[in-house]
PDB file of C-alpha atoms in Angstrom:
ATOM      1  CA  UNK L   1      59.944  73.164 125.743  1.00 64.00           C
ATOM      2  CA  UNK L   2      58.650  76.674 124.830  1.00 73.00           C
ATOM      3  CA  UNK L   3      55.946  77.006 122.191  1.00 79.00           C
ATOM      4  CA  UNK L   4      58.261  78.534 119.580  1.00 78.00           C
ATOM      5  CA  UNK L   5      60.775  75.711 120.021  1.00 81.00           C
ATOM      6  CA  UNK L   6      58.036  73.104 119.597  1.00 85.00           C
ATOM      7  CA  UNK L   7      56.763  74.770 116.428  1.00 86.00           C
ATOM      8  CA  UNK L   8      60.286  74.931 115.038  1.00 83.00           C
ATOM      9  CA  UNK L   9      60.760  71.264 115.935  1.00 85.00           C
ATOM     10  CA  UNK L  10      57.605  70.357 113.999  1.00 87.00           C
ATOM     11  CA  UNK L  11      58.889  72.339 111.030  1.00 83.00           C
ATOM     12  CA  UNK L  12      62.183  70.405 111.138  1.00 80.00           C
ATOM     13  CA  UNK L  13      60.293  67.090 111.204  1.00 84.00           C
ATOM     14  CA  UNK L  14      58.140  68.088 108.250  1.00 84.00           C
ATOM     15  CA  UNK L  15      61.224  69.253 106.385  1.00 77.00           C
ATOM     16  CA  UNK L  16      62.584  65.680 106.296  1.00 73.00           C
ATOM     17  CA  UNK L  17      60.479  65.104 103.179  1.00 72.00           C
ATOM     18  CA  UNK L  18      58.558  62.145 104.604  1.00 80.00           C
ATOM     19  CA  UNK L  19      55.042  62.141 105.977  1.00 87.00           C
ATOM     20  CA  UNK L  20      54.634  62.217 109.728  1.00 89.00           C
ATOM     21  CA  UNK L  21      51.475  61.820 111.797  1.00 91.00           C
ATOM     22  CA  UNK L  22      50.257  63.984 114.657  1.00 90.00           C
ATOM     23  CA  UNK L  23      50.676  60.974 116.962  1.00 91.00           C
ATOM     24  CA  UNK L  24      54.349  60.581 115.980  1.00 91.00           C
ATOM     25  CA  UNK L  25      54.944  64.288 116.557  1.00 90.00           C
ATOM     26  CA  UNK L  26      53.278  64.210 119.982  1.00 92.00           C
ATOM     27  CA  UNK L  27      55.347  61.192 121.045  1.00 91.00           C
ATOM     28  CA  UNK L  28      58.625  62.686 119.892  1.00 89.00           C
ATOM     29  CA  UNK L  29      58.009  66.078 121.495  1.00 89.00           C
ATOM     30  CA  UNK L  30      56.176  64.593 124.499  1.00 89.00           C
ATOM     31  CA  UNK L  31      53.188  66.913 124.131  1.00 91.00           C
ATOM     32  CA  UNK L  32      49.430  66.367 123.869  1.00 92.00           C
ATOM     33  CA  UNK L  33      48.135  65.493 120.404  1.00 91.00           C
ATOM     34  CA  UNK L  34      45.630  68.378 120.612  1.00 92.00           C
ATOM     35  CA  UNK L  35      48.559  70.719 121.135  1.00 92.00           C
ATOM     36  CA  UNK L  36      50.121  69.315 117.954  1.00 92.00           C
ATOM     37  CA  UNK L  37      46.952  70.192 116.021  1.00 91.00           C
ATOM     38  CA  UNK L  38      47.055  73.749 117.399  1.00 92.00           C
ATOM     39  CA  UNK L  39      50.698  74.165 116.401  1.00 91.00           C
ATOM     40  CA  UNK L  40      50.005  72.807 112.901  1.00 91.00           C
ATOM     41  CA  UNK L  41      47.127  75.290 112.529  1.00 91.00           C
ATOM     42  CA  UNK L  42      49.374  78.117 113.732  1.00 89.00           C
ATOM     43  CA  UNK L  43      52.066  77.197 111.197  1.00 88.00           C
ATOM     44  CA  UNK L  44      49.490  77.089 108.399  1.00 89.00           C
ATOM     45  CA  UNK L  45      48.139  80.477 109.485  1.00 86.00           C
ATOM     46  CA  UNK L  46      51.653  81.920 109.287  1.00 81.00           C
ATOM     47  CA  UNK L  47      51.973  80.827 105.656  1.00 81.00           C
ATOM     48  CA  UNK L  48      53.759  77.476 105.944  1.00 82.00           C
ATOM     49  CA  UNK L  49      52.352  75.228 103.145  1.00 86.00           C
ATOM     50  CA  UNK L  50      51.561  72.076 105.151  1.00 88.00           C
ATOM     51  CA  UNK L  51      49.814  69.277 103.254  1.00 89.00           C
ATOM     52  CA  UNK L  52      47.456  67.038 105.255  1.00 88.00           C
ATOM     53  CA  UNK L  53      46.612  63.602 103.812  1.00 87.00           C
ATOM     54  CA  UNK L  54      43.910  61.493 105.456  1.00 83.00           C
ATOM     55  CA  UNK L  55      43.716  57.720 105.469  1.00 78.00           C
ATOM     56  CA  UNK L  56      45.860  54.762 106.499  1.00 78.00           C
ATOM     57  CA  UNK L  57      49.061  56.127 104.936  1.00 78.00           C
ATOM     58  CA  UNK L  58      48.208  59.737 105.647  1.00 83.00           C
ATOM     59  CA  UNK L  59      50.013  62.354 107.655  1.00 90.00           C
ATOM     60  CA  UNK L  60      51.512  65.791 107.376  1.00 90.00           C
ATOM     61  CA  UNK L  61      54.152  66.921 104.906  1.00 87.00           C
ATOM     62  CA  UNK L  62      55.449  70.142 103.391  1.00 84.00           C
ATOM     63  CA  UNK L  63      54.907  71.372  99.870  1.00 80.00           C
ATOM     64  CA  UNK L  64      57.962  70.272  97.895  1.00 72.00           C
ATOM     65  CA  UNK L  65      58.890  73.799  96.780  1.00 57.00           C
ATOM     66  CA  UNK L  66      58.967  74.872 100.424  1.00 64.00           C
ATOM     67  CA  UNK L  67      61.316  72.001 101.346  1.00 55.00           C
ATOM     68  CA  UNK L  68      63.810  73.021  98.670  1.00 54.00           C
ATOM     69  CA  UNK L  69      63.668  76.705  99.641  1.00 51.00           C
ATOM     70  CA  UNK L  70      66.733  77.921 101.618  1.00 51.00           C
ATOM     71  CA  UNK L  71      64.813  78.368 104.873  1.00 52.00           C
ATOM     72  CA  UNK L  72      66.482  75.535 106.792  1.00 64.00           C
ATOM     73  CA  UNK L  73      70.023  74.176 106.708  1.00 76.00           C
ATOM     74  CA  UNK L  74      71.041  71.411 104.337  1.00 78.00           C
ATOM     75  CA  UNK L  75      73.426  68.646 105.439  1.00 82.00           C
ATOM     76  CA  UNK L  76      76.588  70.478 104.297  1.00 88.00           C
ATOM     77  CA  UNK L  77      75.552  73.637 106.151  1.00 86.00           C
ATOM     78  CA  UNK L  78      74.790  71.653 109.302  1.00 87.00           C
ATOM     79  CA  UNK L  79      78.151  69.893 109.106  1.00 89.00           C
ATOM     80  CA  UNK L  80      79.967  73.214 108.679  1.00 91.00           C
ATOM     81  CA  UNK L  81      78.162  74.780 111.653  1.00 90.00           C
ATOM     82  CA  UNK L  82      78.746  71.803 113.954  1.00 91.00           C
ATOM     83  CA  UNK L  83      82.446  71.582 113.083  1.00 90.00           C
ATOM     84  CA  UNK L  84      82.831  75.349 113.525  1.00 92.00           C
ATOM     85  CA  UNK L  85      81.187  74.969 116.937  1.00 90.00           C
ATOM     86  CA  UNK L  86      83.872  72.439 117.937  1.00 89.00           C
ATOM     87  CA  UNK L  87      86.564  75.006 117.103  1.00 88.00           C
ATOM     88  CA  UNK L  88      84.688  77.757 118.965  1.00 89.00           C
ATOM     89  CA  UNK L  89      84.312  75.647 122.112  1.00 86.00           C
ATOM     90  CA  UNK L  90      88.024  74.860 122.201  1.00 84.00           C
ATOM     91  CA  UNK L  91      88.880  78.554 121.873  1.00 81.00           C
ATOM     92  CA  UNK L  92      86.833  79.368 124.968  1.00 82.00           C
ATOM     93  CA  UNK L  93      83.915  80.943 123.108  1.00 85.00           C
ATOM     94  CA  UNK L  94      82.120  83.196 125.638  1.00 84.00           C
ATOM     95  CA  UNK L  95      78.558  82.101 124.779  1.00 86.00           C
ATOM     96  CA  UNK L  96      79.267  78.394 125.118  1.00 84.00           C
ATOM     97  CA  UNK L  97      75.926  77.518 126.737  1.00 86.00           C
ATOM     98  CA  UNK L  98      73.959  79.131 123.905  1.00 87.00           C
ATOM     99  CA  UNK L  99      76.256  77.405 121.421  1.00 88.00           C
ATOM    100  CA  UNK L 100      75.558  74.010 123.017  1.00 88.00           C
ATOM    101  CA  UNK L 101      71.818  74.701 122.807  1.00 86.00           C
ATOM    102  CA  UNK L 102      72.076  75.653 119.131  1.00 85.00           C
ATOM    103  CA  UNK L 103      74.143  72.603 118.155  1.00 86.00           C
ATOM    104  CA  UNK L 104      71.807  70.268 120.024  1.00 84.00           C
ATOM    105  CA  UNK L 105      68.925  71.671 117.967  1.00 78.00           C
ATOM    106  CA  UNK L 106      70.821  71.070 114.738  1.00 79.00           C
ATOM    107  CA  UNK L 107      71.364  67.437 115.717  1.00 78.00           C
ATOM    108  CA  UNK L 108      67.895  66.901 117.159  1.00 73.00           C
ATOM    109  CA  UNK L 109      66.008  68.231 114.172  1.00 67.00           C
ATOM    110  CA  UNK L 110      67.794  66.128 111.587  1.00 72.00           C
ATOM    111  CA  UNK L 111      66.378  62.992 110.021  1.00 72.00           C
ATOM    112  CA  UNK L 112      67.977  59.601 110.653  1.00 77.00           C
ATOM    113  CA  UNK L 113      70.104  59.665 107.500  1.00 81.00           C
ATOM    114  CA  UNK L 114      71.415  63.151 108.319  1.00 81.00           C
ATOM    115  CA  UNK L 115      72.174  62.138 111.909  1.00 82.00           C
ATOM    116  CA  UNK L 116      74.353  59.291 110.639  1.00 86.00           C
ATOM    117  CA  UNK L 117      76.242  61.545 108.221  1.00 87.00           C
ATOM    118  CA  UNK L 118      76.814  64.222 110.876  1.00 86.00           C
ATOM    119  CA  UNK L 119      78.003  61.658 113.420  1.00 88.00           C
ATOM    120  CA  UNK L 120      80.576  60.250 110.990  1.00 88.00           C
ATOM    121  CA  UNK L 121      81.952  63.691 110.155  1.00 87.00           C
ATOM    122  CA  UNK L 122      82.108  64.818 113.793  1.00 86.00           C
ATOM    123  CA  UNK L 123      83.670  61.551 115.023  1.00 87.00           C
ATOM    124  CA  UNK L 124      86.903  62.257 113.162  1.00 84.00           C
ATOM    125  CA  UNK L 125      87.008  66.011 113.731  1.00 87.00           C
ATOM    126  CA  UNK L 126      88.930  67.186 116.810  1.00 85.00           C
ATOM    127  CA  UNK L 127      90.577  70.406 117.907  1.00 82.00           C
ATOM    128  CA  UNK L 128      93.254  70.544 120.604  1.00 80.00           C
ATOM    129  CA  UNK L 129      94.070  73.896 122.165  1.00 78.00           C
ATOM    130  CA  UNK L 130      95.700  75.219 125.310  1.00 74.00           C
ATOM    131  CA  UNK L 131      93.734  74.348 128.438  1.00 72.00           C
ATOM    132  CA  UNK L 132      91.938  77.523 129.413  1.00 70.00           C
ATOM    133  CA  UNK L 133      90.949  78.804 132.824  1.00 75.00           C
ATOM    134  CA  UNK L 134      87.163  78.303 133.229  1.00 77.00           C
ATOM    135  CA  UNK L 135      87.014  81.350 135.509  1.00 81.00           C
ATOM    136  CA  UNK L 136      87.579  83.532 132.441  1.00 87.00           C
ATOM    137  CA  UNK L 137      84.141  82.700 131.013  1.00 89.00           C
ATOM    138  CA  UNK L 138      82.169  85.292 133.071  1.00 92.00           C
ATOM    139  CA  UNK L 139      84.704  87.938 132.036  1.00 94.00           C
ATOM    140  CA  UNK L 140      84.328  87.058 128.344  1.00 93.00           C
ATOM    141  CA  UNK L 141      80.534  87.068 128.584  1.00 92.00           C
ATOM    142  CA  UNK L 142      80.522  90.491 130.237  1.00 95.00           C
ATOM    143  CA  UNK L 143      82.963  91.871 127.668  1.00 95.00           C
ATOM    144  CA  UNK L 144      80.864  90.509 124.803  1.00 94.00           C
ATOM    145  CA  UNK L 145      77.776  92.269 126.169  1.00 94.00           C
ATOM    146  CA  UNK L 146      79.706  95.494 126.746  1.00 96.00           C
ATOM    147  CA  UNK L 147      81.057  95.493 123.178  1.00 95.00           C
ATOM    148  CA  UNK L 148      77.626  94.824 121.681  1.00 94.00           C
ATOM    149  CA  UNK L 149      75.741  97.355 123.824  1.00 94.00           C
ATOM    150  CA  UNK L 150      78.415 100.078 124.161  1.00 95.00           C
ATOM    151  CA  UNK L 151      78.669  99.954 127.962  1.00 96.00           C
ATOM    152  CA  UNK L 152      81.790 101.030 129.830  1.00 97.00           C
ATOM    153  CA  UNK L 153      83.070  98.498 132.366  1.00 98.00           C
ATOM    154  CA  UNK L 154      85.136  98.803 135.520  1.00 97.00           C
ATOM    155  CA  UNK L 155      87.916  96.239 135.835  1.00 96.00           C
ATOM    156  CA  UNK L 156      90.658  95.171 138.227  1.00 95.00           C
ATOM    157  CA  UNK L 157      93.583  94.454 135.914  1.00 94.00           C
ATOM    158  CA  UNK L 158      97.113  93.254 136.571  1.00 89.00           C
ATOM    159  CA  UNK L 159     100.181  93.376 134.366  1.00 80.00           C
ATOM    160  CA  UNK L 160     102.430  90.370 133.768  1.00 71.00           C
ATOM    161  CA  UNK L 161     104.220  89.229 136.955  1.00 63.00           C
ATOM    162  CA  UNK L 162     102.286  91.751 139.079  1.00 63.00           C
ATOM    163  CA  UNK L 163      99.118  89.836 139.971  1.00 60.00           C
ATOM    164  CA  UNK L 164      99.248  91.082 143.578  1.00 68.00           C
ATOM    165  CA  UNK L 165      99.276  94.706 142.357  1.00 80.00           C
ATOM    166  CA  UNK L 166      96.128  95.027 140.255  1.00 85.00           C
ATOM    167  CA  UNK L 167      94.911  98.416 139.047  1.00 90.00           C
ATOM    168  CA  UNK L 168      91.316  99.589 138.933  1.00 93.00           C
ATOM    169  CA  UNK L 169      90.391 100.985 135.545  1.00 94.00           C
ATOM    170  CA  UNK L 170      87.341 102.034 133.570  1.00 97.00           C
ATOM    171  CA  UNK L 171      87.490 100.948 129.934  1.00 97.00           C
ATOM    172  CA  UNK L 172      85.272 101.208 126.860  1.00 98.00           C
ATOM    173  CA  UNK L 173      85.502  97.791 125.128  1.00 97.00           C
ATOM    174  CA  UNK L 174      85.576  98.368 121.366  1.00 97.00           C
ATOM    175  CA  UNK L 175      86.037  94.735 120.395  1.00 96.00           C
ATOM    176  CA  UNK L 176      87.341  91.276 121.268  1.00 96.00           C
ATOM    177  CA  UNK L 177      90.200  89.435 119.573  1.00 95.00           C
ATOM    178  CA  UNK L 178      91.248  85.780 119.880  1.00 93.00           C
ATOM    179  CA  UNK L 179      94.970  85.483 119.185  1.00 92.00           C
ATOM    180  CA  UNK L 180      97.476  82.721 119.842  1.00 88.00           C
ATOM    181  CA  UNK L 181      95.183  80.821 122.262  1.00 86.00           C
ATOM    182  CA  UNK L 182      94.368  83.946 124.270  1.00 90.00           C
ATOM    183  CA  UNK L 183      91.438  86.375 124.405  1.00 93.00           C
ATOM    184  CA  UNK L 184      91.996  90.140 124.329  1.00 95.00           C
ATOM    185  CA  UNK L 185      89.711  93.142 124.460  1.00 97.00           C
ATOM    186  CA  UNK L 186      90.623  96.286 122.559  1.00 97.00           C
ATOM    187  CA  UNK L 187      89.368  99.167 124.663  1.00 97.00           C
ATOM    188  CA  UNK L 188      89.743 102.856 125.389  1.00 97.00           C
ATOM    189  CA  UNK L 189      91.392 103.137 128.805  1.00 96.00           C
ATOM    190  CA  UNK L 190      90.143 106.104 130.848  1.00 96.00           C
ATOM    191  CA  UNK L 191      93.211 105.877 133.104  1.00 93.00           C
ATOM    192  CA  UNK L 192      95.756 106.132 130.259  1.00 94.00           C
ATOM    193  CA  UNK L 193      93.465 108.141 127.950  1.00 95.00           C
ATOM    194  CA  UNK L 194      94.260 105.930 124.953  1.00 96.00           C
ATOM    195  CA  UNK L 195      93.181 102.740 123.199  1.00 96.00           C
ATOM    196  CA  UNK L 196      94.948  99.647 124.527  1.00 96.00           C
ATOM    197  CA  UNK L 197      94.868  95.850 124.393  1.00 95.00           C
ATOM    198  CA  UNK L 198      93.912  93.991 127.588  1.00 96.00           C
ATOM    199  CA  UNK L 199      94.428  90.262 128.175  1.00 94.00           C
ATOM    200  CA  UNK L 200      91.107  88.849 129.342  1.00 93.00           C
ATOM    201  CA  UNK L 201      92.760  86.348 131.706  1.00 91.00           C
ATOM    202  CA  UNK L 202      94.391  89.247 133.590  1.00 93.00           C
ATOM    203  CA  UNK L 203      91.040  90.815 134.419  1.00 94.00           C
ATOM    204  CA  UNK L 204      90.383  89.784 138.023  1.00 93.00           C
ATOM    205  CA  UNK L 205      87.044  91.573 138.422  1.00 94.00           C
ATOM    206  CA  UNK L 206      84.668  93.162 135.928  1.00 95.00           C
ATOM    207  CA  UNK L 207      81.526  95.193 136.491  1.00 96.00           C
ATOM    208  CA  UNK L 208      79.285  96.962 134.024  1.00 95.00           C
ATOM    209  CA  UNK L 209      78.750 100.694 134.599  1.00 95.00           C
ATOM    210  CA  UNK L 210      75.801 102.866 133.602  1.00 94.00           C
ATOM    211  CA  UNK L 211      78.009 104.915 131.276  1.00 95.00           C
ATOM    212  CA  UNK L 212      77.726 104.393 127.536  1.00 95.00           C
ATOM    213  CA  UNK L 213      80.349 105.149 124.906  1.00 95.00           C
ATOM    214  CA  UNK L 214      80.411 105.682 121.157  1.00 93.00           C
ATOM    215  CA  UNK L 215      83.187 104.228 119.035  1.00 91.00           C
ATOM    216  CA  UNK L 216      84.069 105.217 115.513  1.00 91.00           C
ATOM    217  CA  UNK L 217      82.141 103.213 112.907  1.00 90.00           C
ATOM    218  CA  UNK L 218      85.299 102.489 110.928  1.00 93.00           C
ATOM    219  CA  UNK L 219      87.267 101.222 113.949  1.00 95.00           C
ATOM    220  CA  UNK L 220      88.549  97.655 113.591  1.00 96.00           C
ATOM    221  CA  UNK L 221      89.723  95.823 116.705  1.00 95.00           C
ATOM    222  CA  UNK L 222      91.550  93.326 114.508  1.00 95.00           C
ATOM    223  CA  UNK L 223      93.462  96.004 112.585  1.00 94.00           C
ATOM    224  CA  UNK L 224      94.393  97.838 115.790  1.00 96.00           C
ATOM    225  CA  UNK L 225      95.649  94.650 117.421  1.00 95.00           C
ATOM    226  CA  UNK L 226      97.700  93.527 114.418  1.00 93.00           C
ATOM    227  CA  UNK L 227      99.152  96.998 113.889  1.00 92.00           C
ATOM    228  CA  UNK L 228     100.427  97.005 117.474  1.00 91.00           C
ATOM    229  CA  UNK L 229     101.720  93.469 117.094  1.00 89.00           C
ATOM    230  CA  UNK L 230     103.422  94.166 113.757  1.00 88.00           C
ATOM    231  CA  UNK L 231     103.841  97.950 113.434  1.00 81.00           C
ATOM    232  CA  UNK L 232     104.799  99.518 110.132  1.00 78.00           C
ATOM    233  CA  UNK L 233     108.537  99.980 109.661  1.00 74.00           C
ATOM    234  CA  UNK L 234     109.418 103.691 109.603  1.00 70.00           C
ATOM    235  CA  UNK L 235     113.077 103.474 108.562  1.00 73.00           C
ATOM    236  CA  UNK L 236     113.214 100.785 105.877  1.00 78.00           C
ATOM    237  CA  UNK L 237     116.777 101.769 104.990  1.00 81.00           C
ATOM    238  CA  UNK L 238     117.867 100.732 108.479  1.00 86.00           C
ATOM    239  CA  UNK L 239     116.631  97.142 108.143  1.00 93.00           C
ATOM    240  CA  UNK L 240     119.186  94.351 108.539  1.00 95.00           C
ATOM    241  CA  UNK L 241     119.243  91.304 106.283  1.00 96.00           C
ATOM    242  CA  UNK L 242     119.011  87.961 108.062  1.00 97.00           C
ATOM    243  CA  UNK L 243     119.997  84.906 106.009  1.00 97.00           C
ATOM    244  CA  UNK L 244     119.206  81.433 107.347  1.00 98.00           C
ATOM    245  CA  UNK L 245     119.832  78.026 105.775  1.00 97.00           C
ATOM    246  CA  UNK L 246     118.597  74.674 106.998  1.00 96.00           C
ATOM    247  CA  UNK L 247     116.313  71.723 106.473  1.00 95.00           C
ATOM    248  CA  UNK L 248     113.309  72.554 104.261  1.00 95.00           C
ATOM    249  CA  UNK L 249     110.750  71.514 106.894  1.00 96.00           C
ATOM    250  CA  UNK L 250     112.431  73.698 109.532  1.00 96.00           C
ATOM    251  CA  UNK L 251     112.518  76.659 107.150  1.00 96.00           C
ATOM    252  CA  UNK L 252     108.848  76.077 106.321  1.00 96.00           C
ATOM    253  CA  UNK L 253     107.944  76.259 109.982  1.00 96.00           C
ATOM    254  CA  UNK L 254     110.097  79.347 110.478  1.00 96.00           C
ATOM    255  CA  UNK L 255     108.574  81.190 107.514  1.00 96.00           C
ATOM    256  CA  UNK L 256     105.014  80.419 108.656  1.00 95.00           C
ATOM    257  CA  UNK L 257     105.641  81.919 112.095  1.00 95.00           C
ATOM    258  CA  UNK L 258     103.498  85.046 112.572  1.00 93.00           C
ATOM    259  CA  UNK L 259     106.495  87.326 113.245  1.00 93.00           C
ATOM    260  CA  UNK L 260     109.164  85.864 110.960  1.00 95.00           C
ATOM    261  CA  UNK L 261     106.710  85.353 108.108  1.00 94.00           C
ATOM    262  CA  UNK L 262     105.782  89.039 108.255  1.00 92.00           C
ATOM    263  CA  UNK L 263     109.432  89.982 107.632  1.00 94.00           C
ATOM    264  CA  UNK L 264     110.185  87.326 104.999  1.00 95.00           C
ATOM    265  CA  UNK L 265     111.783  88.769 101.842  1.00 95.00           C
ATOM    266  CA  UNK L 266     112.870  85.719  99.859  1.00 95.00           C
ATOM    267  CA  UNK L 267     112.634  81.949 100.159  1.00 95.00           C
ATOM    268  CA  UNK L 268     114.354  79.107  98.282  1.00 93.00           C
ATOM    269  CA  UNK L 269     114.376  75.375  98.983  1.00 90.00           C
ATOM    270  CA  UNK L 270     117.239  75.607 101.497  1.00 93.00           C
ATOM    271  CA  UNK L 271     117.441  79.283 102.396  1.00 96.00           C
ATOM    272  CA  UNK L 272     115.269  82.093 103.770  1.00 97.00           C
ATOM    273  CA  UNK L 273     116.044  85.821 103.778  1.00 97.00           C
ATOM    274  CA  UNK L 274     114.368  88.214 106.219  1.00 96.00           C
ATOM    275  CA  UNK L 275     114.543  91.987 106.715  1.00 95.00           C
ATOM    276  CA  UNK L 276     114.388  92.992 110.384  1.00 94.00           C
ATOM    277  CA  UNK L 277     114.928  95.986 112.619  1.00 92.00           C
ATOM    278  CA  UNK L 278     118.095  95.822 114.703  1.00 91.00           C
ATOM    279  CA  UNK L 279     116.251  95.905 118.021  1.00 89.00           C
ATOM    280  CA  UNK L 280     114.129  92.800 117.381  1.00 90.00           C
ATOM    281  CA  UNK L 281     117.020  91.047 115.625  1.00 94.00           C
ATOM    282  CA  UNK L 282     119.145  91.125 118.779  1.00 93.00           C
ATOM    283  CA  UNK L 283     116.439  90.738 121.456  1.00 93.00           C
ATOM    284  CA  UNK L 284     113.502  88.529 120.483  1.00 92.00           C
ATOM    285  CA  UNK L 285     114.888  86.653 117.460  1.00 95.00           C
ATOM    286  CA  UNK L 286     117.941  84.911 119.062  1.00 96.00           C
ATOM    287  CA  UNK L 287     115.842  83.179 121.723  1.00 95.00           C
ATOM    288  CA  UNK L 288     113.287  82.135 119.124  1.00 95.00           C
ATOM    289  CA  UNK L 289     115.893  80.712 116.718  1.00 97.00           C
ATOM    290  CA  UNK L 290     117.555  78.627 119.443  1.00 96.00           C
ATOM    291  CA  UNK L 291     114.419  76.461 119.642  1.00 95.00           C
ATOM    292  CA  UNK L 292     115.262  75.120 116.152  1.00 96.00           C
ATOM    293  CA  UNK L 293     118.580  73.689 117.343  1.00 95.00           C
ATOM    294  CA  UNK L 294     120.818  72.382 114.562  1.00 95.00           C
ATOM    295  CA  UNK L 295     118.015  72.185 111.982  1.00 97.00           C
ATOM    296  CA  UNK L 296     118.835  75.758 110.878  1.00 97.00           C
ATOM    297  CA  UNK L 297     121.993  77.880 110.662  1.00 97.00           C
ATOM    298  CA  UNK L 298     122.411  81.658 110.653  1.00 97.00           C
ATOM    299  CA  UNK L 299     124.652  82.754 107.769  1.00 97.00           C
ATOM    300  CA  UNK L 300     124.486  86.483 108.420  1.00 95.00           C
ATOM    301  CA  UNK L 301     124.666  88.958 110.075  1.00 96.00           C
ATOM    302  CA  UNK L 302     127.706  88.084 112.220  1.00 96.00           C
ATOM    303  CA  UNK L 303     126.274  90.157 115.085  1.00 96.00           C
ATOM    304  CA  UNK L 304     123.368  87.716 115.435  1.00 96.00           C
ATOM    305  CA  UNK L 305     125.782  84.766 115.508  1.00 96.00           C
ATOM    306  CA  UNK L 306     127.641  86.478 118.343  1.00 96.00           C
ATOM    307  CA  UNK L 307     124.374  87.074 120.186  1.00 96.00           C
ATOM    308  CA  UNK L 308     123.378  83.406 119.850  1.00 96.00           C
ATOM    309  CA  UNK L 309     126.744  82.337 121.287  1.00 96.00           C
ATOM    310  CA  UNK L 310     126.329  84.805 124.163  1.00 96.00           C
ATOM    311  CA  UNK L 311     122.834  83.534 124.993  1.00 95.00           C
ATOM    312  CA  UNK L 312     123.981  79.891 124.974  1.00 95.00           C
ATOM    313  CA  UNK L 313     126.995  80.780 127.152  1.00 95.00           C
ATOM    314  CA  UNK L 314     124.724  82.494 129.682  1.00 94.00           C
ATOM    315  CA  UNK L 315     122.518  79.411 129.811  1.00 93.00           C
ATOM    316  CA  UNK L 316     125.541  77.149 130.335  1.00 93.00           C
ATOM    317  CA  UNK L 317     126.749  79.290 133.224  1.00 92.00           C
ATOM    318  CA  UNK L 318     123.276  79.360 134.726  1.00 92.00           C
ATOM    319  CA  UNK L 319     122.851  75.579 134.735  1.00 91.00           C
ATOM    320  CA  UNK L 320     126.431  74.840 135.827  1.00 86.00           C
ATOM    321  CA  UNK L 321     125.977  76.698 139.112  1.00 68.00           C
TER     322      UNK L 321
END
């Protein structure tokens, strides 16, 4: 283990609040006891208030005021970080190896009581997400570096259903967004001369270039992504009212959906009213509503009822062939 890691480990041990001997430290870290003395001296020289007590019940400890200072994590902070790490791993966090190293340190440098508490909290904490493609990890790592260091990257990118026809592009990654179990990069595309969203899993190859870019300080990848996902309505007078009744739990689920919830106008115990543009009302919405079966019912507009009947009829014809 590197010197800095060993010194940090000693600091964690001393932070437990109980005395510990140089022999115990050397055994736990598997280093020579003389090395322990050198590390203790180095910590003292850096200003760490280490108390050394001689005798049969002697050992090293930290000054109490230093233990209570917010230098190291308390048990609640450790629990929060470890549980957040579980969520990050399931989302395909690009720096997973570094994350594993960090969480192992949090567990390793906890006293026995803390280890028990952390184990109990982690044992009942699970996150289940869509199984990701492990081959995407190098792409995410390269994108993360490019975003942080303002490097343009060259990518081979394919659109949906056109994997055999990938396009070579140079992009300036402005940010990364995790949405609906998928990773995206928001980047300026040199080919299209505009800012676009790119699905990370559709990037077949990625290579850093020597070119650097400068993005606007007030640019937000999140705001750009959400604005494209849910653009502002220009003609509010042209919105159509959609009234749906149904079981309360089905309406709850419908109203919490990212798209439908954005257009929700009014909600009662057995009814929900939405305001939608005609295009989305007759294209995306019918297919989405069919997944709720008979748990909901469209009251108006009649045009949507007709569209639902047409979609179901097409499906019947398709499967009766």
